[in-house]
DNA sequence: CGCAAATTTGACCTGTTTCAATTGAGGTGG
DNA sequence: CCACCTCAATTGAAACAGGTCAAATTTGCG
């Protein structure tokens, strides 16, 4: 799956259940992540307005979507793939401020220019909107604004957790926290799909296996560590049985409760 | 000034210039920071609605306003004094997620319970609102929601800067960044007051003197350092002429441009 | 003036980084 | 299908920034 994406991005076409006629040909009609994104709150009418200003966009793994400082003319919705947002210091030190997954929105924290860079980690499909047009839609769609506020509110709380992690946690605590973050994010996303009525193929997932789409360097830059420390800490966690590494991009967590205790410094 | 506050909170009564009759007796009428707060965007009518659900609240220096995990029944606007927001790890490690000054709003990043604790650093005056009532006002005041989104957006960008600081900057860079942050915040706040037509007493401020209302421990917990490192770094910066310490709570910055370079790792 | 709390300084220690190999995995071309 | 090549991940050894523990100053109040 991840293999295919890096060479032949084959995104699921996805079932279009009950969609209003007006939307039948809009890019939103087949949107896999509508229920999880900022669009979730909108009715067909409103969605149509958004659809009118949206265009699909495909980005290959590893390429840059925009750079910090570029004029922020577009907003994005991630519909497939994984993205990293990051900031750089003059000498090249990098801080990843977040990983984005399908359903995530890019463009909350911006002024006239992007305040971070965005790069595709896997092949990515985006829903792209002109900022000026989005603003117009926003002005006549209070529900959308409400929804954005709630999204921003969540991101803010997450950002604060990340500050605690970066400022006060040990390497071990950081890594474990990160895995739990990924696991919870995935659980929530699955739940949202189920709520939206999707039949998940293999109804029996392994709850405790987490995908790591990004490399060690990106993990390090997200956690304020070096790749070496990430790697060493992983083998250490593996040794004491807290996790298993199925391969470089899949971990099996050993007991979420006990991991949660590690993450909180207990 | 800081001295008086900690024992005898004497908050400025503040000139009420042109205020609509409806507001004459509202707590907002005399609000020192109306122009800088979320209220800035509201017309008299809307402000009146907010005023109706607001109550002034006074908190002594050092006391707790609420704790992480408490049911988040109230939102606040800081009208005087300085507050720190912080999170704790199980073993007592503390991360300060932000310092709040007059005009700042508390309550953007919350769910049903507060996701951080809040403590008064100096004597503080707050504008307190029941969350449920605020939500009602919000529902009929789109301009307020718009304003909140813009505030949240700014905070998000700031939070990302802080991640870069915590994850990738050296002690020296962290301290200098912090001073610049404080200086810029103060400049902005002064500018807002001037724009609002206030005559600032001493029209000639020393642009390069920055107040540090908080102690070394709080600075350390904000920057992901220890008090000792903060102290050592300060003397180091003092030694090489980058700053002067007038007293424990006042620094004079030596050349903002060169400090900005230090902060960015140049 | 005197005391408790905050800050600074000193000496030492440790987790993480740095620099340098080594091992391993994925993709390519013969 | 296998050998090869490259890039990612891991491991090792040495160095260091910042942390810890402890003591000396300084500050700010009562």
PDB file of C-alpha atoms (C1' of nucleotides) in Angstrom, chain A residues 7 170-171 224-226 228-229 232 248, chain C residues 15-20 25-28:
ATOM      1  CA  UNK A   7       5.383   5.146  -7.251  1.00  0.00           C
ATOM      2  CA  UNK A 170      12.778  12.717  28.268  1.00  0.00           C
ATOM      3  CA  UNK A 171      13.598  11.008  24.968  1.00  0.00           C
ATOM      4  CA  UNK A 224      13.314  17.701  19.401  1.00  0.00           C
ATOM      5  CA  UNK A 225      15.811  14.842  19.251  1.00  0.00           C
ATOM      6  CA  UNK A 226      18.350  13.440  16.805  1.00  0.00           C
ATOM      7  CA  UNK A 228      20.469   8.551  16.644  1.00  0.00           C
ATOM      8  CA  UNK A 229      18.638   9.142  19.880  1.00  0.00           C
ATOM      9  CA  UNK A 232      18.651   4.113  20.384  1.00  0.00           C
ATOM     10  CA  UNK A 248      10.864   0.270  10.017  1.00  0.00           C
TER      11      UNK A 248
ATOM     12  C1'  DG C  15      21.304  12.343  28.832  1.00  0.00           C
ATOM     13  C1'  DT C  16      21.700  13.614  24.544  1.00  0.00           C
ATOM     14  C1'  DT C  17      24.424  15.024  20.724  1.00  0.00           C
ATOM     15  C1'  DT C  18      28.183  14.550  17.605  1.00  0.00           C
ATOM     16  C1'  DC C  19      31.104  12.199  14.676  1.00  0.00           C
ATOM     17  C1'  DA C  20      32.143   7.938  12.611  1.00  0.00           C
ATOM     18  C1'  DA C  25      16.340  -2.634   3.436  1.00  0.00           C
ATOM     19  C1'  DG C  26      14.318  -1.223  -0.879  1.00  0.00           C
ATOM     20  C1'  DG C  27      14.782  -0.416  -5.619  1.00  0.00           C
ATOM     21  C1'  DT C  28      17.288  -1.044 -10.089  1.00  0.00           C
TER      22       DT C  28
END
